[in-house]
Short mmCIF file of C-alpha atoms and ligand atoms in Angstrom, two decimals:
data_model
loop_
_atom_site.label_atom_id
_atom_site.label_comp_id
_atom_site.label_asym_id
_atom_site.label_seq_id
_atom_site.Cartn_x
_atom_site.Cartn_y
_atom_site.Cartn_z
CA UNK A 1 67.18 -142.12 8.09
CA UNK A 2 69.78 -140.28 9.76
CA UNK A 3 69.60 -136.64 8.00
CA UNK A 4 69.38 -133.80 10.32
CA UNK A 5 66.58 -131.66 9.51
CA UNK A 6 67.96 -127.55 9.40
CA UNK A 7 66.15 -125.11 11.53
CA UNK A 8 69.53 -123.08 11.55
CA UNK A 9 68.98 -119.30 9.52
CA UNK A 10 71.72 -121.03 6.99
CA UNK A 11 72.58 -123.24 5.26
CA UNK A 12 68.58 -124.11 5.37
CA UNK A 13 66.78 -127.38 4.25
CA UNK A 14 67.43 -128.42 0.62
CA UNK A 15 64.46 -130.81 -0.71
CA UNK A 16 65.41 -133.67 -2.23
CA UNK A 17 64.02 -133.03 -5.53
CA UNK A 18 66.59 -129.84 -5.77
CA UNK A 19 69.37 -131.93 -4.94
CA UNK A 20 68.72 -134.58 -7.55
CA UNK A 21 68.97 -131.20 -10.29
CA UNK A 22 72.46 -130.92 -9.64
CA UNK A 23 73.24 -134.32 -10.47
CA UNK A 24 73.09 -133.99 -14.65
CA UNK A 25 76.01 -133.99 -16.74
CA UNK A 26 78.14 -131.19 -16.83
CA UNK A 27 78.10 -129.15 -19.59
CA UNK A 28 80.33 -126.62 -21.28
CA UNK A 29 80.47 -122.83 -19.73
CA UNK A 30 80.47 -121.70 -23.21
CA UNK A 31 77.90 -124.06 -24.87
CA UNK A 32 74.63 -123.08 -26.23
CA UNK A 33 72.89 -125.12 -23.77
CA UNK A 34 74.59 -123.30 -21.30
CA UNK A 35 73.43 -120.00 -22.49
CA UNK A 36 70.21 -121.11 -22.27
CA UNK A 37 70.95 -122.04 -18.85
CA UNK A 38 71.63 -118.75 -18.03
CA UNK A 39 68.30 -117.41 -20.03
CA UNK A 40 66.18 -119.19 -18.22
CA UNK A 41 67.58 -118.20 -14.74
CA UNK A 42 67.36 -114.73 -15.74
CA UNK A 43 63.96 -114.70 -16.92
CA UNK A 44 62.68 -115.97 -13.73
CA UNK A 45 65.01 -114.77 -11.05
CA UNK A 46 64.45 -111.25 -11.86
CA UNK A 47 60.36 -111.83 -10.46
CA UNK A 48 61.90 -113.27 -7.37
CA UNK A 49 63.61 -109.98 -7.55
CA UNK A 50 60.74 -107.55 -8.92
CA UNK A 51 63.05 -106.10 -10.79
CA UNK A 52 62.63 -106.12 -15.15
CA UNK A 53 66.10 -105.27 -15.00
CA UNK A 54 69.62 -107.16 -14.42
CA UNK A 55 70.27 -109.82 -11.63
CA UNK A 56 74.22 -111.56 -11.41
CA UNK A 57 74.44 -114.54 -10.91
CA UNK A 58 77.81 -115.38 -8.95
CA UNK A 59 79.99 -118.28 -7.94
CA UNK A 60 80.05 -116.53 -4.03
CA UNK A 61 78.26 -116.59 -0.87
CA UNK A 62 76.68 -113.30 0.31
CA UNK A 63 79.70 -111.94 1.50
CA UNK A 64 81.50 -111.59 -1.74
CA UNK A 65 78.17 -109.62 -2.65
CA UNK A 66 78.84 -107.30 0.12
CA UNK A 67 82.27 -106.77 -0.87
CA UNK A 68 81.08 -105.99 -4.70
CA UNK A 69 78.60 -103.66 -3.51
CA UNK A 70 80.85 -101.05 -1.79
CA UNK A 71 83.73 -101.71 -4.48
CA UNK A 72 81.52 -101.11 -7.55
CA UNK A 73 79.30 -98.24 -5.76
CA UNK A 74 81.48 -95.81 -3.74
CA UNK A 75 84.53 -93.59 -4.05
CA UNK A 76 83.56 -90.72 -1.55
CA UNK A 77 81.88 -92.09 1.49
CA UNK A 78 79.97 -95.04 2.83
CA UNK A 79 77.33 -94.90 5.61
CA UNK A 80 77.17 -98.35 6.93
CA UNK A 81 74.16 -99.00 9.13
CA UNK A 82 74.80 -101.49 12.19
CA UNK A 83 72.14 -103.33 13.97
CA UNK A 84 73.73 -106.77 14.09
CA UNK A 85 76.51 -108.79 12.80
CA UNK A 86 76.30 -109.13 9.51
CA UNK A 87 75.41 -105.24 8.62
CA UNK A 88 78.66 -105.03 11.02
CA UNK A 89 80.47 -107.19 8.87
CA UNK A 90 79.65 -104.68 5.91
CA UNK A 91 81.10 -102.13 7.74
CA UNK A 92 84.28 -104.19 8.20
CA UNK A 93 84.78 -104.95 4.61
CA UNK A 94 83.82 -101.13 3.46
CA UNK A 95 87.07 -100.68 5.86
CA UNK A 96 89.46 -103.64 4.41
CA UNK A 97 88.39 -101.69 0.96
CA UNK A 98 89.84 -98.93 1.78
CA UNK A 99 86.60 -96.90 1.20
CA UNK A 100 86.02 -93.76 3.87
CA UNK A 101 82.90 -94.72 5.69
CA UNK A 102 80.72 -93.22 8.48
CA UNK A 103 78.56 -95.20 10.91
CA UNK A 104 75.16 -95.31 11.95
CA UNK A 105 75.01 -97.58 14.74
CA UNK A 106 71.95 -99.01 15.90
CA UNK A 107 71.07 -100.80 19.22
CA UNK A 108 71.03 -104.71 18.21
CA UNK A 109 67.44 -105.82 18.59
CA UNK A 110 65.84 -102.68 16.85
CA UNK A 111 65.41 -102.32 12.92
CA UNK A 112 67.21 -99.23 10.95
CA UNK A 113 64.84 -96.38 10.59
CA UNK A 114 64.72 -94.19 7.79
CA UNK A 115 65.08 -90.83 10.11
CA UNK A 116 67.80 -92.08 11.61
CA UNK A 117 69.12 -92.52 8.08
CA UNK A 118 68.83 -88.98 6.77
CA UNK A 119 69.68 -87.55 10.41
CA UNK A 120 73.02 -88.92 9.27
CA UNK A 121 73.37 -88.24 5.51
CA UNK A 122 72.06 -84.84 5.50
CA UNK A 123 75.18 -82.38 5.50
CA UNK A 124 78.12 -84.81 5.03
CA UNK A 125 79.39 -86.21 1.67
CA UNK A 126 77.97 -89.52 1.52
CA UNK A 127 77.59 -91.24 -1.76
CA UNK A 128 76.42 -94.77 -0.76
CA UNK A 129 74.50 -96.15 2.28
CA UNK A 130 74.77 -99.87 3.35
CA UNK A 131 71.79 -101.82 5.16
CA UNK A 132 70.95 -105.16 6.27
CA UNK A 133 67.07 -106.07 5.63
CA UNK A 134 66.97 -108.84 7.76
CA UNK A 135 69.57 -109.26 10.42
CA UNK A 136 70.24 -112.77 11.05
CA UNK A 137 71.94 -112.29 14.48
CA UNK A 138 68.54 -110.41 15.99
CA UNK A 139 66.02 -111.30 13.82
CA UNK A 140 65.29 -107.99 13.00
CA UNK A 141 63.72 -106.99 9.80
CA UNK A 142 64.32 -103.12 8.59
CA UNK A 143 61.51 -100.76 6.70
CA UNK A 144 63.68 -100.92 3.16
CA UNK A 145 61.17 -99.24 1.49
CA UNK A 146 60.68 -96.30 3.83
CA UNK A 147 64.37 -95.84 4.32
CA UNK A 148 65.13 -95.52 -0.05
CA UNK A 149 61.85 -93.28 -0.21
CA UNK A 150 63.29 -90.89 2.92
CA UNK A 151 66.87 -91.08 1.06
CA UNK A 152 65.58 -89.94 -1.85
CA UNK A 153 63.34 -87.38 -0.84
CA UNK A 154 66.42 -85.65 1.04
CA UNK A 155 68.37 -83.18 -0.73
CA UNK A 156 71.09 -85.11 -3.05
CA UNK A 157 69.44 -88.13 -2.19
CA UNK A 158 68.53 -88.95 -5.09
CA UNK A 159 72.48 -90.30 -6.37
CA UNK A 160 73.12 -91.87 -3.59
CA UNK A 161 73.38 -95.81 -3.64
CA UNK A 162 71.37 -97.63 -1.51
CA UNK A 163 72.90 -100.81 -1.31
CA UNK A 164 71.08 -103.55 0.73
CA UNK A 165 71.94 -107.40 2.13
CA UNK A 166 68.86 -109.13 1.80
CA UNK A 167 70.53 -112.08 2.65
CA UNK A 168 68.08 -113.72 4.76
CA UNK A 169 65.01 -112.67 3.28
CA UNK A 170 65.16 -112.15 -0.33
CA UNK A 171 62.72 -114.87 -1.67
CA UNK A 172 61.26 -114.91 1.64
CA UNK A 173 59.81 -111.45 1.78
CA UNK A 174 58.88 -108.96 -0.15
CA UNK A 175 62.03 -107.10 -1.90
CA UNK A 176 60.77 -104.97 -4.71
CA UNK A 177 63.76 -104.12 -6.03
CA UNK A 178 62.53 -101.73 -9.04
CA UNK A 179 59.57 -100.45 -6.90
CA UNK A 180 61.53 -99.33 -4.16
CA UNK A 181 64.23 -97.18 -6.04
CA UNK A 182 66.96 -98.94 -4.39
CA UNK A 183 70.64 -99.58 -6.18
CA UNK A 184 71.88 -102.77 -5.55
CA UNK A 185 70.30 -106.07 -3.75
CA UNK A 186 72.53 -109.20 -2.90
CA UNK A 187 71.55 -112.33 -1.30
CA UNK A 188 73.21 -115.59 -1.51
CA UNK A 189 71.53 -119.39 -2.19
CA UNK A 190 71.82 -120.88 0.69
CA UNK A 191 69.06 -119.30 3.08
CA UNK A 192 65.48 -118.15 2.04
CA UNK A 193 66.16 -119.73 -1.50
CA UNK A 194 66.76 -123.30 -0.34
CA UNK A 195 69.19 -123.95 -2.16
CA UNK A 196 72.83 -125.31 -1.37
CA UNK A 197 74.98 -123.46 -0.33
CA UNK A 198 77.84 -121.66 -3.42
CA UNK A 199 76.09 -118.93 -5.16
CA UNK A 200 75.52 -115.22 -4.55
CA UNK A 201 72.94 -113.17 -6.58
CA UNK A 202 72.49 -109.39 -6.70
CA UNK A 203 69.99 -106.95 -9.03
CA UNK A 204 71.59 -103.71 -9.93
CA UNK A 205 69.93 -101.16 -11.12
CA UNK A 206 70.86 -98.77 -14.36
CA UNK A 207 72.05 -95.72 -11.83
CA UNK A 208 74.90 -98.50 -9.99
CA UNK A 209 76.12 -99.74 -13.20
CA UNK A 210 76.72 -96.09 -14.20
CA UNK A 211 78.61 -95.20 -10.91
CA UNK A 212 80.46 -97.99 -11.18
CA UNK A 213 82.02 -96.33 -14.59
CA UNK A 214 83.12 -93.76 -12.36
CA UNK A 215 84.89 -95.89 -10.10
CA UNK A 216 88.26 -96.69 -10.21
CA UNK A 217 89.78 -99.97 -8.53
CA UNK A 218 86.47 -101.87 -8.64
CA UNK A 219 88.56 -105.41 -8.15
CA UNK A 220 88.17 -108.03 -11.00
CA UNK A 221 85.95 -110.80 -9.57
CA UNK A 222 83.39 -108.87 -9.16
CA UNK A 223 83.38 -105.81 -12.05
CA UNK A 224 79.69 -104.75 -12.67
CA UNK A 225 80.64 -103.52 -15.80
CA UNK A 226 82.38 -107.14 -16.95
CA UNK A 227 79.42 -109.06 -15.19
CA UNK A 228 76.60 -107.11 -17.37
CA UNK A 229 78.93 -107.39 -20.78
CA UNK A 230 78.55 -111.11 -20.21
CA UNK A 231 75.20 -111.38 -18.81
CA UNK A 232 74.20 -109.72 -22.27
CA UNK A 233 74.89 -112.56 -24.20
CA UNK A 234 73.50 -115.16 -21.27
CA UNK A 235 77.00 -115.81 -19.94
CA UNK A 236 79.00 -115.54 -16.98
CA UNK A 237 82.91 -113.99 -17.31
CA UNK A 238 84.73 -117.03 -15.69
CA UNK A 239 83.19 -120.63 -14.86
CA UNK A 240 80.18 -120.96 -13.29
CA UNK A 241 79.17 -123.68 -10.85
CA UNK A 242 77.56 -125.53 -13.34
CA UNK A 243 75.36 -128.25 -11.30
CA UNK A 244 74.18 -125.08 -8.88
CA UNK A 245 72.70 -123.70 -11.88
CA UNK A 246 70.67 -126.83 -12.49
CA UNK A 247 69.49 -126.30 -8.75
CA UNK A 248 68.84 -123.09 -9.18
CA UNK A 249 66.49 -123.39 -12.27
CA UNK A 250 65.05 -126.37 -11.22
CA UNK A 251 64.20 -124.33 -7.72
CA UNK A 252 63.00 -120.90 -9.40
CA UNK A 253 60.21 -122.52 -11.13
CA UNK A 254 59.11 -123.75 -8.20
CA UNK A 255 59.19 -121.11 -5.94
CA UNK A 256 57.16 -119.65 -9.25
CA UNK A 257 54.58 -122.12 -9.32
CA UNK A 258 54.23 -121.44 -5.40
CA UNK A 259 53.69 -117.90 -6.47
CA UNK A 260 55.80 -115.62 -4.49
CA UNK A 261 52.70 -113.77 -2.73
CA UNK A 262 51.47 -116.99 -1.39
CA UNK A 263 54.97 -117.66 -0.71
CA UNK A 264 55.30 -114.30 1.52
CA UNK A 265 52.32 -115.16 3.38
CA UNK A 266 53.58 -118.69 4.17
CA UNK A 267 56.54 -117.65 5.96
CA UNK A 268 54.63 -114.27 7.60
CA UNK A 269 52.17 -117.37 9.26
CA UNK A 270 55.07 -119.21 10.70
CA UNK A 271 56.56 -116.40 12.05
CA UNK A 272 53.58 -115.33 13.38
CA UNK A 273 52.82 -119.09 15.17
CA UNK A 274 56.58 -119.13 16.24
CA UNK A 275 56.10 -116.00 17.99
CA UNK A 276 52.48 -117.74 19.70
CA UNK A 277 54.42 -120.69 20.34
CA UNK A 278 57.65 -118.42 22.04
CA UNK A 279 55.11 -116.07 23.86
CA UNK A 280 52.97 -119.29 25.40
CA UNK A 281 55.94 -120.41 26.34
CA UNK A 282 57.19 -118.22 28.14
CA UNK A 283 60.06 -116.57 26.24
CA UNK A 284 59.85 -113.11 24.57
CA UNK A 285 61.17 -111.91 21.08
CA UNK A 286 64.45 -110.25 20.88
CA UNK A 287 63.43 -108.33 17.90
CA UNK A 288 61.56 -104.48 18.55
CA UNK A 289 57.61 -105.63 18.14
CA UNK A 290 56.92 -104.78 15.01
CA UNK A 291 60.05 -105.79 13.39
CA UNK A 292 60.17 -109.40 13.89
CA UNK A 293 61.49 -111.23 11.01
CA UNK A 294 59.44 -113.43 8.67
CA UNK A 295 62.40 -115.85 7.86
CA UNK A 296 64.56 -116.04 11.65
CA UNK A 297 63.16 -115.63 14.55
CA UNK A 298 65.46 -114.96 17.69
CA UNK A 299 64.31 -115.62 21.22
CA UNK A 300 65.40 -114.59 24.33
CA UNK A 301 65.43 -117.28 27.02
CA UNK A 302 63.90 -115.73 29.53
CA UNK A 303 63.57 -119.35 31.15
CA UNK A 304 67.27 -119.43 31.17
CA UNK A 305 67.49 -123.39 29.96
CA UNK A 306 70.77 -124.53 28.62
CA UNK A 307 70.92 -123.51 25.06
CA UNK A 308 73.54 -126.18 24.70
CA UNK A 309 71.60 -128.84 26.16
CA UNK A 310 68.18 -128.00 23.93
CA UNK A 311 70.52 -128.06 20.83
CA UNK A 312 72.28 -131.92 21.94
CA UNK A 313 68.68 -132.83 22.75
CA UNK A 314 66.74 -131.32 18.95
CA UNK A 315 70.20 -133.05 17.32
CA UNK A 316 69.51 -136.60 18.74
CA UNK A 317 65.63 -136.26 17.38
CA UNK A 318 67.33 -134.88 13.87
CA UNK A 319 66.79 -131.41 14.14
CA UNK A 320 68.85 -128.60 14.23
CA UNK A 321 68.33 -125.19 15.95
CA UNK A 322 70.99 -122.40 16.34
CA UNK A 323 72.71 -120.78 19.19
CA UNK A 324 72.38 -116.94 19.90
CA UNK A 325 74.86 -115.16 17.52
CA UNK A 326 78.22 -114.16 19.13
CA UNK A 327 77.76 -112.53 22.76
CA UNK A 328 73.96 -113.10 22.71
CA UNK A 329 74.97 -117.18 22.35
CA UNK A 330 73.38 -118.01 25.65
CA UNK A 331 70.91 -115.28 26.02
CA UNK A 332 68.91 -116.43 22.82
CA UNK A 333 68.23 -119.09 20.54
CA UNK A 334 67.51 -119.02 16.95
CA UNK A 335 64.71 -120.86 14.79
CA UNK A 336 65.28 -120.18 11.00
CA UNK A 337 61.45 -120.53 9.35
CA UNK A 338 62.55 -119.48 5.86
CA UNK A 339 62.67 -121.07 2.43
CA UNK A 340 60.62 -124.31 1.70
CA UNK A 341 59.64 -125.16 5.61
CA UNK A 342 56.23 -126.49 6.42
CA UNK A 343 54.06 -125.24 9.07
CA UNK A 344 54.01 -129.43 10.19
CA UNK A 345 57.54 -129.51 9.85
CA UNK A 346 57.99 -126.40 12.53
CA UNK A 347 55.29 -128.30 15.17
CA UNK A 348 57.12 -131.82 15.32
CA UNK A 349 59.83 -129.20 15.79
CA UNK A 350 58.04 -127.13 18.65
CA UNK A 351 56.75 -130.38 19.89
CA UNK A 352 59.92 -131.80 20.63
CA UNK A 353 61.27 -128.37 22.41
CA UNK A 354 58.47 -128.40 24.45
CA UNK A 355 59.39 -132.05 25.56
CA UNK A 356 62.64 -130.66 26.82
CA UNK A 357 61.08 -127.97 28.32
CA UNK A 358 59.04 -130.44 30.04
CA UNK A 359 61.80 -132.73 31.20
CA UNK A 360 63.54 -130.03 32.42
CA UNK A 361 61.13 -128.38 34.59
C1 PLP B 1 74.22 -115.31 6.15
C2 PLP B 1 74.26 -113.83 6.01
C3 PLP B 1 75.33 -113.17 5.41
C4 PLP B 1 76.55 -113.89 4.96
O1 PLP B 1 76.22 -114.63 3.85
P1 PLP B 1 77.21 -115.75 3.30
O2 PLP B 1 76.39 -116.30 2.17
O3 PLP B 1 77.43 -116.71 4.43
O4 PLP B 1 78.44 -115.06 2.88
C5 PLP B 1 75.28 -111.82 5.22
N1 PLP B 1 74.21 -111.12 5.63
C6 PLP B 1 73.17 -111.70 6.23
C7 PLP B 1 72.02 -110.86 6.66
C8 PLP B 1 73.15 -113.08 6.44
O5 PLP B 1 72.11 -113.67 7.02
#
């Protein structure tokens, strides 16, 4: 067999069985059968979600998602917090909005904190806040919870819109999107779900979709207002991609039947063994202790081997591992651990790295 097992934090490992949904007929957009679709989807993506409320479903990757979220949810001020890449990229397209933003910039390798947070809301005009849960590029996750309570508990906090890219994690770890006040959530298919890559979901709660009446210029694509008319009566505004939505139902009834606690607690233990495995090895975590991710983990190669060379050499036994992201491509290496992986699927993978580290000793 010559398929290339992902370890890469994206697109991840699709199991067979998913990729045999998408192969059904196609069916109309507007057909019953479609609406059902749709119903089932929503019924059981919002407890991958915790949320009783709405979750869109969107013909996007996560990025469009990011782009929603500022459009629909600001007209005053964003705060973007940066601790990596992608909550960098967020910044980027608050920018190419034209939204006003301020910046809370982070050192990469450490999580967002919620004083940090109100340390730079309090006294300026801010009306939504965008963070990164889990950022990819450090594997760094960040205390959502204690960041929304610490928003709202500061004076005004309370309207602000705490927007959050749980891109990496959602379905992964714990997001409890109702539970932890927060505004809007967006994560796309193709990482902790395990699912190809083409959609983008996000919940959004009750207090975004009435901002986003206030809003002027909130695009077309991506309207909150014209995504929840439709989502109402189980549709979607334009064309879904039909076969993805087989995948996706097929997928959320099993990640139910896994049970998302047990779920949580499978990827927490091969974090945890990837950081025994790193440690033993020699290498350290780039991530703050603490704050190490439960879906990527990023390690710095203290040993200094040829990234490069371990990536050629996982690729000829079928597996692939990532690079550090952007200037840290050298100085790290990446092992995604997140959707449907299995903790004997991550050894053979750790057993063959430590055959290159062997060899080139
Ligand atoms: C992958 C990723 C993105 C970008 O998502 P796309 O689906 O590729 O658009 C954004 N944020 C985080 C944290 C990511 O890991």
């Amino acid at each position: 067999m010559d398929h290339n097992r992902l370890f890469i934090p994206g697109p991840t490992e699709v199991r067979h069985e998913i990729l045999q949904a998408q192969t059904q007929w196609m069916i109309g957009h507007r057909s019953k059968e479609c609406a059902e679709l749709v119903e089932s989807i929503q019924l059981k993506i919002r407890q991958v979600f915790f949320t009783e409320g709405r979750v869109f479903i969107t013909a996007a990757s996560g990025t469009g998602l990011q782009e929603a979220a500022v459009r629909n949810c600001s007209d005053l001020k964003v705060l973007n917090c940066v601790n990596g890449a992608f909550s960098d990229r967020w910044r980027k397209i608050t920018l190419a909005n034209g939204k006003r933003n301020g910046l809370l910039e982070v050192v990469w390798g450490q999580p967002v904190l919620p004083e940090a947070v109100v340390e730079s809301i309090k006294g300026d005009s801010y009306d939504a806040v965008t963070i990164v849960h889990n950022e990819t590029s450090t594997g760094v996750i960040s205390p959502i919870q204690e960041i929304s309570q610490a928003i709202r508990d500061t004076p005004g906090g309370e309207d602000i819109m705490i927007l959050v890219d749980s891109v990496s994690s959602l379905a992964g770890a714990r997001v409890d999107f109702d539970a932890w006040d927060i505004d809007v959530v967006l994560t796309s298919s193709q990482k902790a779900f395990a699912l190809p890559a083409g959609l983008a979901f996000c919940a959004v709660s009750n207090r975004a979709l009435a901002k986003a009446h206030t809003v002027p210029n909130r695009g077309y694509y991506f309207d909150f207002l014209v995504l929840d008319k439709y989502l109402q009566r189980n549709q979607t505004p334009s064309t879904p991609p039909i076969s993805l939505l087989f995948a996706l139902d097929r997928q959320l009834s099993d990640m139910l039947k896994e049970g998302m606690e047990r779920r949580f607690e499978r990827h927490l233990a091969l974090r945890d063994r990837t950081i025994d495995w790193a440690v033993n090895n020699g290498f350290r975590m780039f991530a703050a202790s603490g704050y190490e991710s439960p879906t990527v983990s990023c390690i710095r190669n203290e040993l200094n081997i040829n990234v490069g060379e371990l990536i050629e050499f996982l690729r000829s036994r079928h597996m692939i591992i990532s690079n550090g992201y952007g200037s840290l491509k050298d100085r790290t290496f990446r092992i995604a651990h997140m959707g449907d992986t299995k903790r004997n699927e991550l050894e053979e993978l750790f057993e063959a790295i430590d055959t290159f580290l062997e060899k080139s000793k």
